[in-house]
Short mmCIF file of C-alpha atoms and ligand atoms in Angstrom, two decimals:
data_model
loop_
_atom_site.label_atom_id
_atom_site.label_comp_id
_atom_site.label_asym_id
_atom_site.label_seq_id
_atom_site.Cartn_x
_atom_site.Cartn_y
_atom_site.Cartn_z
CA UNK A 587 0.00 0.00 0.00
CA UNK A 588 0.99 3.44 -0.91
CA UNK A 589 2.13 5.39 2.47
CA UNK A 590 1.65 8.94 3.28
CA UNK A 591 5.30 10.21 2.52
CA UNK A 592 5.64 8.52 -0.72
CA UNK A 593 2.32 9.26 -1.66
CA UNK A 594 1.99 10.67 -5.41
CA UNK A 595 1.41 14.16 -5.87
CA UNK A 596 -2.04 14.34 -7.54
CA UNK A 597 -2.25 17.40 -10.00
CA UNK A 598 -4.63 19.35 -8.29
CA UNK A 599 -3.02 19.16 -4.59
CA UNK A 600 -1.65 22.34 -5.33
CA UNK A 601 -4.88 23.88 -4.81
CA UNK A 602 -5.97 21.82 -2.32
CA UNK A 603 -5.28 21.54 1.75
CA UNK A 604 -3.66 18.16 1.47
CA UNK A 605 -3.82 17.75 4.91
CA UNK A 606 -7.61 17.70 5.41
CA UNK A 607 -8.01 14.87 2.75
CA UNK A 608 -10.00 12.61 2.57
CA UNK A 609 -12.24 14.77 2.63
CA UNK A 610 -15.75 14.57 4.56
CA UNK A 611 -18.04 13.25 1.33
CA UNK A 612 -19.67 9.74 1.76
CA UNK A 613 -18.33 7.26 -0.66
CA UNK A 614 -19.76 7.22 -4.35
CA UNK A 615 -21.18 11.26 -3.40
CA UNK A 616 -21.12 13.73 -6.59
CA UNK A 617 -19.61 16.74 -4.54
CA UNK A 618 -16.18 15.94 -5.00
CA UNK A 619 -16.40 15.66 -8.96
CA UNK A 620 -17.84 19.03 -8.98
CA UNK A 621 -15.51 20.41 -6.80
CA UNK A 622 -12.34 19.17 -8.80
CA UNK A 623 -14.26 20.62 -11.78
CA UNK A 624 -14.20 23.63 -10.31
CA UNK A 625 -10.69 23.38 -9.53
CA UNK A 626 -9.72 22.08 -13.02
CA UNK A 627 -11.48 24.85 -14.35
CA UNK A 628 -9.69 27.57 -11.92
CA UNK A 629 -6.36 26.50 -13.10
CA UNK A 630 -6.87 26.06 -16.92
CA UNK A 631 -8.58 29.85 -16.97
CA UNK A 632 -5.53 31.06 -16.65
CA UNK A 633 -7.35 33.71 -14.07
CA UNK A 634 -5.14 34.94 -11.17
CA UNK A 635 -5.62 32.64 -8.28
CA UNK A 636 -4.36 35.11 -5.99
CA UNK A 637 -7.10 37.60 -6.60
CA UNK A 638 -9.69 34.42 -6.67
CA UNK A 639 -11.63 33.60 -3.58
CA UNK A 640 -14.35 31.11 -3.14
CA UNK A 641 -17.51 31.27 -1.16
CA UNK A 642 -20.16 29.01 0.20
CA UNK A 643 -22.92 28.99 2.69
CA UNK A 644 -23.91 25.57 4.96
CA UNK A 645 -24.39 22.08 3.38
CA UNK A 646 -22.12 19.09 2.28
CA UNK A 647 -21.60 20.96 -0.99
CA UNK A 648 -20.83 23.70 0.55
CA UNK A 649 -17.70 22.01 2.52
CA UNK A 650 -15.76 23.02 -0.72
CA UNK A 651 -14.37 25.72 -0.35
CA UNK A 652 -12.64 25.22 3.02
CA UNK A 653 -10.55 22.73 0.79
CA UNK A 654 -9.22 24.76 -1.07
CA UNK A 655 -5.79 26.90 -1.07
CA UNK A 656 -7.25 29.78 -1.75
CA UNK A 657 -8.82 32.37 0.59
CA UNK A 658 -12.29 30.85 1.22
CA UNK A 659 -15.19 31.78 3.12
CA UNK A 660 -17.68 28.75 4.05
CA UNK A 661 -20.17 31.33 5.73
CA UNK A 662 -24.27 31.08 7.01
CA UNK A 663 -26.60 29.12 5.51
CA UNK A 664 -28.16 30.82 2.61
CA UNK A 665 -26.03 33.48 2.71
CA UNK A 666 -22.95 32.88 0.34
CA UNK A 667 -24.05 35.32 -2.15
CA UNK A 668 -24.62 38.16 0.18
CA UNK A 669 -21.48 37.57 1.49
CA UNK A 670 -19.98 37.35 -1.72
CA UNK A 671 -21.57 40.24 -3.25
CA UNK A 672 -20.12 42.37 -0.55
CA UNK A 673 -16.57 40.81 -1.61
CA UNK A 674 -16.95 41.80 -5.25
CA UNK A 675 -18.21 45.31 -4.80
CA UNK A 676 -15.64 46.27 -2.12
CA UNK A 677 -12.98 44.72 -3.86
CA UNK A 678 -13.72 44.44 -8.20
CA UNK A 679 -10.26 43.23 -9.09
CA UNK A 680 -11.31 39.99 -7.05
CA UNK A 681 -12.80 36.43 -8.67
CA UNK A 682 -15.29 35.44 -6.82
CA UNK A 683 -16.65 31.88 -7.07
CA UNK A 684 -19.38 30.65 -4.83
CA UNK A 685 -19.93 26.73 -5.05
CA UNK A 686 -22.48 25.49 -2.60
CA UNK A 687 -25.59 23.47 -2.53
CA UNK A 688 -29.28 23.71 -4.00
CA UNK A 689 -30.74 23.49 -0.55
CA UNK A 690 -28.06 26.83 0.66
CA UNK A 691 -28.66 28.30 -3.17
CA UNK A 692 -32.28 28.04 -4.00
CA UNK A 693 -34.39 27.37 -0.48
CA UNK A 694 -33.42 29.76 2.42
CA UNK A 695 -30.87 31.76 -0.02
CA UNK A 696 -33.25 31.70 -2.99
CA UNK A 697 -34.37 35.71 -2.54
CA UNK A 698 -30.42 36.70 -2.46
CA UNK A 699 -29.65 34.28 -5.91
CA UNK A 700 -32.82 36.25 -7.95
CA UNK A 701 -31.72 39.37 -6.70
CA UNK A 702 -27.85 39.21 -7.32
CA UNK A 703 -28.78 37.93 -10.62
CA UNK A 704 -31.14 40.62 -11.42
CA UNK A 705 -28.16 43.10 -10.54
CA UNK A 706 -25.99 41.47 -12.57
CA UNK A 707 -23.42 41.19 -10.09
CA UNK A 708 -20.56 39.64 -11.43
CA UNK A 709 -20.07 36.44 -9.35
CA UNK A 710 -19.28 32.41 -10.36
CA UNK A 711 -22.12 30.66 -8.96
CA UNK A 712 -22.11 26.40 -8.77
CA UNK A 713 -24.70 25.06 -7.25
CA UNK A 714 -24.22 21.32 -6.60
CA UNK A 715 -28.04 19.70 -7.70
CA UNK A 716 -28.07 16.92 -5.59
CA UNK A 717 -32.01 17.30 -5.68
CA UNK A 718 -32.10 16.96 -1.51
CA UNK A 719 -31.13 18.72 2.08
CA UNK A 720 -27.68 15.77 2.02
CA UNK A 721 -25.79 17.15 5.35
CA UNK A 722 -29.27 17.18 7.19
CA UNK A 723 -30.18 13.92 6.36
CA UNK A 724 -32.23 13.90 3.19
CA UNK A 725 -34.53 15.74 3.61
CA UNK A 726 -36.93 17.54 0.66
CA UNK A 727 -35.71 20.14 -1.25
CA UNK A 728 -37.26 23.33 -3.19
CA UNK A 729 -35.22 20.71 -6.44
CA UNK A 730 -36.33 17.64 -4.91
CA UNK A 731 -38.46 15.83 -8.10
CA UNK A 732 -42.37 15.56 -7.66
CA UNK A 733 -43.05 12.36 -6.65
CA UNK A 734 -39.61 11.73 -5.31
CA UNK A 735 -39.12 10.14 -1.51
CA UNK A 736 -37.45 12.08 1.21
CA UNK A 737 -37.51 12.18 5.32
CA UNK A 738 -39.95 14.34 4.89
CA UNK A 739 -41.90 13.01 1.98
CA UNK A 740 -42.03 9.50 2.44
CA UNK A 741 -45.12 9.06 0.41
CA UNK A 742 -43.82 11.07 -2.38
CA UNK A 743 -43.03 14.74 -3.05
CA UNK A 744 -45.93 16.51 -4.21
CA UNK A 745 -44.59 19.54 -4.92
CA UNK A 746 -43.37 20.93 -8.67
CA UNK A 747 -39.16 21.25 -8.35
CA UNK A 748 -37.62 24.70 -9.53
CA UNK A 749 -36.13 24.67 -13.11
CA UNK A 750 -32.73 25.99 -11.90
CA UNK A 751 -31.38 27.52 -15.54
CA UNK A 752 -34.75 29.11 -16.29
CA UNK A 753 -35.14 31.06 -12.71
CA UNK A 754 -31.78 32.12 -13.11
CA UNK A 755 -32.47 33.40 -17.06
CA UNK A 756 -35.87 34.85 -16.06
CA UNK A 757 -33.50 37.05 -13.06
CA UNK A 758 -31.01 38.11 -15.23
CA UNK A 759 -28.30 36.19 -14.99
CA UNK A 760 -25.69 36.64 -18.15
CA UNK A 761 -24.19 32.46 -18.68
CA UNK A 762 -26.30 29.79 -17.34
CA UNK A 763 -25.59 26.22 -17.79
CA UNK A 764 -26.54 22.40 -16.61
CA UNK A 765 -24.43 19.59 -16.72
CA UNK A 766 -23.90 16.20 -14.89
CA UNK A 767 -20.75 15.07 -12.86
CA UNK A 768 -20.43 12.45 -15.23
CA UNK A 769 -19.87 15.16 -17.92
CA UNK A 770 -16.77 16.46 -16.71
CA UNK A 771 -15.44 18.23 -19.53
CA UNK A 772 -18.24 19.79 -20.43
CA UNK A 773 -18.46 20.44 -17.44
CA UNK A 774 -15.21 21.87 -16.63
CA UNK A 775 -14.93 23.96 -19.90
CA UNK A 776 -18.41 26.19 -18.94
CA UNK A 777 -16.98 26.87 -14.88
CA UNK A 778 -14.13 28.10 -17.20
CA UNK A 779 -15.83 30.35 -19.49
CA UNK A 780 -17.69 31.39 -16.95
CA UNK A 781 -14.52 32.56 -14.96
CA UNK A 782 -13.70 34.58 -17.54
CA UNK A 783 -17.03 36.39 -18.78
CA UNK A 784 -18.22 39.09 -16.77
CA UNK A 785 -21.32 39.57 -15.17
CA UNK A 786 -23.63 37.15 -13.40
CA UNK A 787 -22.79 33.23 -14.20
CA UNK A 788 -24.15 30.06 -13.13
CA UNK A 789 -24.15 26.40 -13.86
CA UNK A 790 -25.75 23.80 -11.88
CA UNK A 791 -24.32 20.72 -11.73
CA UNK A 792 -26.36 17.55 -10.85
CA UNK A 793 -24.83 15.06 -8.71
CA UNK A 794 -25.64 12.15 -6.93
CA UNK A 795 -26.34 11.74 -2.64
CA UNK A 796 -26.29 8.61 -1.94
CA UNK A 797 -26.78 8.52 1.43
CA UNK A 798 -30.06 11.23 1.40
CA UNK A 799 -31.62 11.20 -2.17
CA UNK A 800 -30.11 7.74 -3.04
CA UNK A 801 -31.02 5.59 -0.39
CA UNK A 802 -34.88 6.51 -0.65
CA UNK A 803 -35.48 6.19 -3.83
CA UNK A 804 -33.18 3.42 -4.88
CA UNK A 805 -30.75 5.20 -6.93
CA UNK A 806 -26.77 3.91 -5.98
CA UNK A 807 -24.26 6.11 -7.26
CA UNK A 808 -23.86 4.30 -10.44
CA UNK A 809 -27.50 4.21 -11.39
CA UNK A 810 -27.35 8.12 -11.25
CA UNK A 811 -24.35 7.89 -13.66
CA UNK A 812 -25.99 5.36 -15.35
CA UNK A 813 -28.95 8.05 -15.78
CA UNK A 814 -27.39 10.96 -16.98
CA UNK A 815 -25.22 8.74 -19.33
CA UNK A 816 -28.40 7.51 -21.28
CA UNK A 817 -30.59 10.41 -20.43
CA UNK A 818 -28.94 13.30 -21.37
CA UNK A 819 -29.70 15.12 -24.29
CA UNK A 820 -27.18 18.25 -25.00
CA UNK A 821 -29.00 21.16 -27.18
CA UNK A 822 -26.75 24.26 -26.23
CA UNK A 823 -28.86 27.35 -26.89
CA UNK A 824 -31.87 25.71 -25.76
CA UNK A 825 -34.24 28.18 -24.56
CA UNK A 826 -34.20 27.32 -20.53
CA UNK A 827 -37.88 27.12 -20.49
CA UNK A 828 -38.05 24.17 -22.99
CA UNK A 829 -35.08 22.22 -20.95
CA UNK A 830 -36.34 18.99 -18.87
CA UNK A 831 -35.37 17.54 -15.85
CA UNK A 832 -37.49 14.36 -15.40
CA UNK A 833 -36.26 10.85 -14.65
CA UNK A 834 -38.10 9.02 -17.46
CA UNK A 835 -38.52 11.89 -20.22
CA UNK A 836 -34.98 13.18 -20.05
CA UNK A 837 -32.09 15.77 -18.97
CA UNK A 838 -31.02 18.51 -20.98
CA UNK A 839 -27.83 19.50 -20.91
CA UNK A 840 -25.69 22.27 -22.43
CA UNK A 841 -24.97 26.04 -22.29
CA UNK A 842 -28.38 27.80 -22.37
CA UNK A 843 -27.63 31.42 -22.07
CA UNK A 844 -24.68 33.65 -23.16
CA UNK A 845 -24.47 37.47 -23.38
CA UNK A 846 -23.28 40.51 -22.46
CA UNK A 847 -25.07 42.90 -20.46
CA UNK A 848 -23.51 45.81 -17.82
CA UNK A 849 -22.32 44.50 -14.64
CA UNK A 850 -23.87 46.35 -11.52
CA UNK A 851 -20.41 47.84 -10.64
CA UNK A 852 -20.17 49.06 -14.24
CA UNK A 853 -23.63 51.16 -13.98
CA UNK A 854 -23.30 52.02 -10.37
CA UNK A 855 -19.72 53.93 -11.04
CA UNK A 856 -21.72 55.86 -13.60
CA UNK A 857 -24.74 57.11 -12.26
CA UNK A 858 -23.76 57.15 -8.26
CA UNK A 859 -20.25 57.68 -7.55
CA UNK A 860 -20.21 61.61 -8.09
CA UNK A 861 -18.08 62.66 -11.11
CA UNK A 862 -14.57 64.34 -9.55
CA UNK A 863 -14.96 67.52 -11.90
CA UNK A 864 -18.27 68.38 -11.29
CA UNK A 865 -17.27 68.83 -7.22
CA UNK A 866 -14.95 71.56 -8.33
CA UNK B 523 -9.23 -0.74 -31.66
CA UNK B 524 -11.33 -1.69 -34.47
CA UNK B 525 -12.40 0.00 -36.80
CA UNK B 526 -14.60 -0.89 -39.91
CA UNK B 527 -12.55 1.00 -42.14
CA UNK B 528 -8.48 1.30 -41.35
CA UNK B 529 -7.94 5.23 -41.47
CA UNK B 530 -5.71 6.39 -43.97
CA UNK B 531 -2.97 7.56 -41.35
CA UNK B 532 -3.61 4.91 -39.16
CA UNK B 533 0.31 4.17 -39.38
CA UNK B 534 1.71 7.74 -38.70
CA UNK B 535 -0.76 8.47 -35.97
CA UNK B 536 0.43 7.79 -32.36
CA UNK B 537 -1.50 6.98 -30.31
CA UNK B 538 -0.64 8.47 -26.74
CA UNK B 539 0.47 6.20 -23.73
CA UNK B 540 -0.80 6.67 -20.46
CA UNK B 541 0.85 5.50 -16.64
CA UNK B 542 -2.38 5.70 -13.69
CA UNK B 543 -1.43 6.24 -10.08
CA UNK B 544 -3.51 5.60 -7.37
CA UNK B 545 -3.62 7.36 -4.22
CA UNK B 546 -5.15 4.46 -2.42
CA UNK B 547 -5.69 6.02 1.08
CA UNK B 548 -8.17 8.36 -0.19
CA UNK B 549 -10.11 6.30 -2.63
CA UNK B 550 -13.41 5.45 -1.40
CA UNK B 551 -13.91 2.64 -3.74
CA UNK B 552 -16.77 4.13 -5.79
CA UNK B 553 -16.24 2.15 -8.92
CA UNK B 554 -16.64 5.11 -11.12
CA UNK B 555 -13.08 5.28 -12.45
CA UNK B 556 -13.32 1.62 -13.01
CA UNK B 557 -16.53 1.55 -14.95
CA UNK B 558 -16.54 4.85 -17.15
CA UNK B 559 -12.41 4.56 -18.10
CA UNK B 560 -12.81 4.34 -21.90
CA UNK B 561 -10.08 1.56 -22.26
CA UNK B 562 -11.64 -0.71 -19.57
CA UNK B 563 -7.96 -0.06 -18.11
CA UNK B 564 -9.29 -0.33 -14.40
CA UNK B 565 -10.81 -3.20 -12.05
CA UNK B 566 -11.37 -3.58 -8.66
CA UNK B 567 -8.66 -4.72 -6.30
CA UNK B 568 -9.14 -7.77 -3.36
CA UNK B 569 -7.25 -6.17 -1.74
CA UNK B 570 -8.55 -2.59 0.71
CA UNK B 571 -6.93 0.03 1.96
CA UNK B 572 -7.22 1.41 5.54
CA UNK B 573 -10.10 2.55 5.71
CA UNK B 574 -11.66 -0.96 4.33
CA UNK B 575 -12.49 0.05 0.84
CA UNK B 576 -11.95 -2.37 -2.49
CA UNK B 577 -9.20 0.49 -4.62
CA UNK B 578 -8.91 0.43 -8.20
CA UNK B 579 -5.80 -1.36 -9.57
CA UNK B 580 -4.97 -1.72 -13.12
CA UNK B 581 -6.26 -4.93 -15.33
CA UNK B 582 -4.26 -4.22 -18.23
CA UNK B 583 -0.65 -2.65 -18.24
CA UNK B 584 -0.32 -0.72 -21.32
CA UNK B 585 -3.50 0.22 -22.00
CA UNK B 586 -3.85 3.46 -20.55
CA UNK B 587 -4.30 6.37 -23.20
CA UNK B 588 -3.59 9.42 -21.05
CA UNK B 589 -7.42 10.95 -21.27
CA UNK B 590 -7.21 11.74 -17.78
CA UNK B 591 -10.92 11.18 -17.33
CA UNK B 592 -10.55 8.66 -14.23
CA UNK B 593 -8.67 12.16 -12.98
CA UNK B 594 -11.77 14.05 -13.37
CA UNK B 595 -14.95 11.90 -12.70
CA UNK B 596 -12.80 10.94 -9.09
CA UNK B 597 -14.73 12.48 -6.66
CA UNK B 598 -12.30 11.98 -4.09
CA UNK B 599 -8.43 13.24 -5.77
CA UNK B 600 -7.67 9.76 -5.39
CA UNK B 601 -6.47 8.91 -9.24
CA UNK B 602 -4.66 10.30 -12.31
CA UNK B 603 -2.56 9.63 -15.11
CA UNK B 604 0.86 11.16 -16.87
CA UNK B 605 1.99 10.48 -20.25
CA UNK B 606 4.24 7.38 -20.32
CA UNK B 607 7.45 7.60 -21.77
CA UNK B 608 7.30 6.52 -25.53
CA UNK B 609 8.97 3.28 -25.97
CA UNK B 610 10.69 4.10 -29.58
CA UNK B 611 12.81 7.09 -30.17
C1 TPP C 1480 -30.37 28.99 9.48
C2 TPP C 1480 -30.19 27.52 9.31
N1 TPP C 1480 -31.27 26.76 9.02
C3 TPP C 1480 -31.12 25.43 8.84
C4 TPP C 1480 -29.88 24.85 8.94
C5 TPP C 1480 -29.74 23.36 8.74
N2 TPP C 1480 -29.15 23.02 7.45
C6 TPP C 1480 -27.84 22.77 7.32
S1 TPP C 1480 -27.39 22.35 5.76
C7 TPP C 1480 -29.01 22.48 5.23
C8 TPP C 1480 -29.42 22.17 3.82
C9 TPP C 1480 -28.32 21.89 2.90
O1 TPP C 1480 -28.81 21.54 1.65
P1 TPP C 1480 -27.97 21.83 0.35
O2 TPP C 1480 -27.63 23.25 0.27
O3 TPP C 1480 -28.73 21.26 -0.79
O4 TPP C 1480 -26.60 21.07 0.59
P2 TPP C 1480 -26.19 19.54 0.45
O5 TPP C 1480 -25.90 19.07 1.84
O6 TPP C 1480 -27.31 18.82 -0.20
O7 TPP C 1480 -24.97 19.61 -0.41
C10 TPP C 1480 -29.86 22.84 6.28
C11 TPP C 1480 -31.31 23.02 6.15
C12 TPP C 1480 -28.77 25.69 9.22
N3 TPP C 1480 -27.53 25.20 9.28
N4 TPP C 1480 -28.94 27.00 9.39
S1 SF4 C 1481 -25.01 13.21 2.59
FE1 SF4 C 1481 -25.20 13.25 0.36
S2 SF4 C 1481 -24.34 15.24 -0.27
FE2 SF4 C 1481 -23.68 14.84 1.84
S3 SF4 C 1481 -21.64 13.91 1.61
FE3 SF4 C 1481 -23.15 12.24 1.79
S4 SF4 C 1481 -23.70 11.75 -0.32
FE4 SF4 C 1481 -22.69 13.74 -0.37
S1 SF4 C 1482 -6.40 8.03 -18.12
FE1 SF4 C 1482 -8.16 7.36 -19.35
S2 SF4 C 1482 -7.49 5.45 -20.27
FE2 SF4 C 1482 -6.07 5.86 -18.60
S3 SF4 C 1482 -6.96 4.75 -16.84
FE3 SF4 C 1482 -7.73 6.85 -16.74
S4 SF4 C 1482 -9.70 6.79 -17.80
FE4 SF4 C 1482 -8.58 4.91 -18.37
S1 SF4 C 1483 -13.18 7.03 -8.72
FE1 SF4 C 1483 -11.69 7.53 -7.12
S2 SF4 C 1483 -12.68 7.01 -5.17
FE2 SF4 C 1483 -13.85 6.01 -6.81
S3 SF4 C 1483 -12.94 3.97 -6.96
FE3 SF4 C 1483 -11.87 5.24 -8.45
S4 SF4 C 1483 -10.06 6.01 -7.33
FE4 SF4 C 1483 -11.49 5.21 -5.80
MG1 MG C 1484 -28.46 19.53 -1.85
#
């Protein structure tokens, strides 16, 4: 068996805090993909990584960040993009990525994603789809599928889930994407373009739980892979409100939205900060 | 690799050799490097590491193409590949 001082150097453990690997996910869990994604993606931008911070709120997703290198905030639940906002505006040269969970993202934090989107605050935002409450023990989510069993739907969920890409088109948001851990260069190559447009991005990225989702609704890890492998369909440019997300019908996948539109620091310099020559 | 019709270059074209490494003590024994690695390199071991779970270990030597995607579906940093060292030149 490999030991700990002749251990091989994997290529990301630059970027990583070595020492508190393994790291908490349960075995077979779709967090870690993301995250390395996320990584991957950090490095091959060729962005600066010491002007790059990363942000989450409360959840297993949202353990990413305090792996990293880099400075990293794992903050209150729901709040990453608050938090994060406040980063970018008082400091604009700085990347800054949030990566957390559906649960942090889209339940209690849902208000603060529509908002920062609608502001077009430039900000990274991953949200691992894991379509459940994981760290709290499975419980149902504002993603979780209709029909789907949780701890707290055990006869079903009869609620509608959110379409993730669409709310996030319909508030404004600049690049919006969907892909599956198993995709991971598709994957990897929109967190990078992403990194480098400016303005309000997000991709969600559905991953398995096996231990919450997984366990009540018979789906092991490799089922889930096995479902996005024949599931998927990719139509980039699809408009988000014609993408699926339904366990018999289909998944789209791809790179829904793309443009350009003023970032809230860009309009905010012009029309509040008070024009030097005019004070004279 | 088969292929219905041999490509014109088939000869010139080279096709790139890859070396995995396991980190065993972090694997968590997932399977999903051993089931999605294009070349069927991968299978699981008898043998487990410390924490008790079945690693990856590699069913056929030389087989490996460098695609690195073990590296990246991996949830746990636990696998990757370099380029092996070509044999000729
Ligand atoms: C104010 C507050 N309410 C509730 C909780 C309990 N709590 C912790 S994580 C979590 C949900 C996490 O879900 P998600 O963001 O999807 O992350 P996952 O664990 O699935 O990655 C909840 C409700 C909390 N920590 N703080
Ligand atoms: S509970 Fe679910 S999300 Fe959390 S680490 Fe385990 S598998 Fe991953
Ligand atoms: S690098 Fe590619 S070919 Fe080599 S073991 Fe990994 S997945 Fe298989
Ligand atoms: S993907 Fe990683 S954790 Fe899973 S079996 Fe392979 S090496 Fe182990
Ligand atoms: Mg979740």
């Amino acid at each position: 068996m490999t030991t700990k001082k002749n251990q091989p150097t994997h290529p990301l453990d630059s970027l990583v805090r070595t020492d508190r690997i393994p790291h908490i996910w349960c075995p077979g869990c779709g967090v870690g993909t993301a995250f390395s994604s996320c990584l991957i993606a950090m490095k091959s931008s060729g962005i600066d990584l010491q002007k790059t911070t990363m942000v989450s709120g409360i959840g297993c997703s949202a353990r990413g960040p305090g792996y990293t290198n880099l400075d990293s905030y794992h903050t209150t639940h729901g709040r990453a993009i608050p938090y994060a906002t406040g980063m970018k505006l008082a400091n604009p040269q700085l990347n800054v990525v949030v990566f957390s969970g559906d649960g942090d993202l889209f339940a209690i934090g849902g208000n603060h994603f529509i908002h920062a989107a609608r502001r077009n605050i430039d900000l990274t935002v991953v949200c691992v789809n894991n379509l459940n409450y994981g760290m709290t023990g499975g419980q149902v989510a504002a993603t979780t599928p209709s029909l789907s069993k949780t701890t707290t739907t055990p006869q079903g969920n009869p609620e509608p889930p959110f379409n993730l890409p669409l709310l996030a088109f319909a508030s404004g948001a600049t690049y919006v994407a969907r892909w599956t851990i198993l995709h991971t260069r598709d994957l990897t190559k929109s967190i990078e373009e992403a990194l480098q447009r400016r303005g309000f991005s997000f991709i969600e990225v559905l991953a398995p739980c096996p231990t919450g989702y997984g366990r009540r609704n018979r789906e092991r890890p490799l089922d889930a892979l096995r479902f996005y492998q024949e599931k998927s369909i990719i139509k980039n440019d699809a408009h988000p409100a014609d993408i699926i997300l339904d366990y018999q019908k289909g998944i789209t996948l791809g790179t829904f939205v793309d443009v350009e539109k003023p970032t809230f620091t860009d309009i905010y310099e012009k029309t509040c900060r008070l024009d030097p020559a005019a004070c004279m | 690799m088969k292929f219905w019709r041999v490509p014109l270059d088939a000869i010139e074209v080279e096709v790139t050799q890859g070396v995995v490494h396991i980190i065993e003590d972090r694997c968590k024994g997932c399977g999903f490097c051993i089931v999605y690695c294009p070349r069927d390199v991968l299978e699981e071991s008898p043998h487990f590491n410390a924490k008790g779970y079945h690693t990856p270990r590699v069913k056929k030597e030389g087989a490996c193409v460098n695609c690195h995607y073990c590296e990246t579906i991996c949830p746990d940093l636990a696998i990757y590949s370099v380029e092996a060292q070509p044999a000729s030149s």
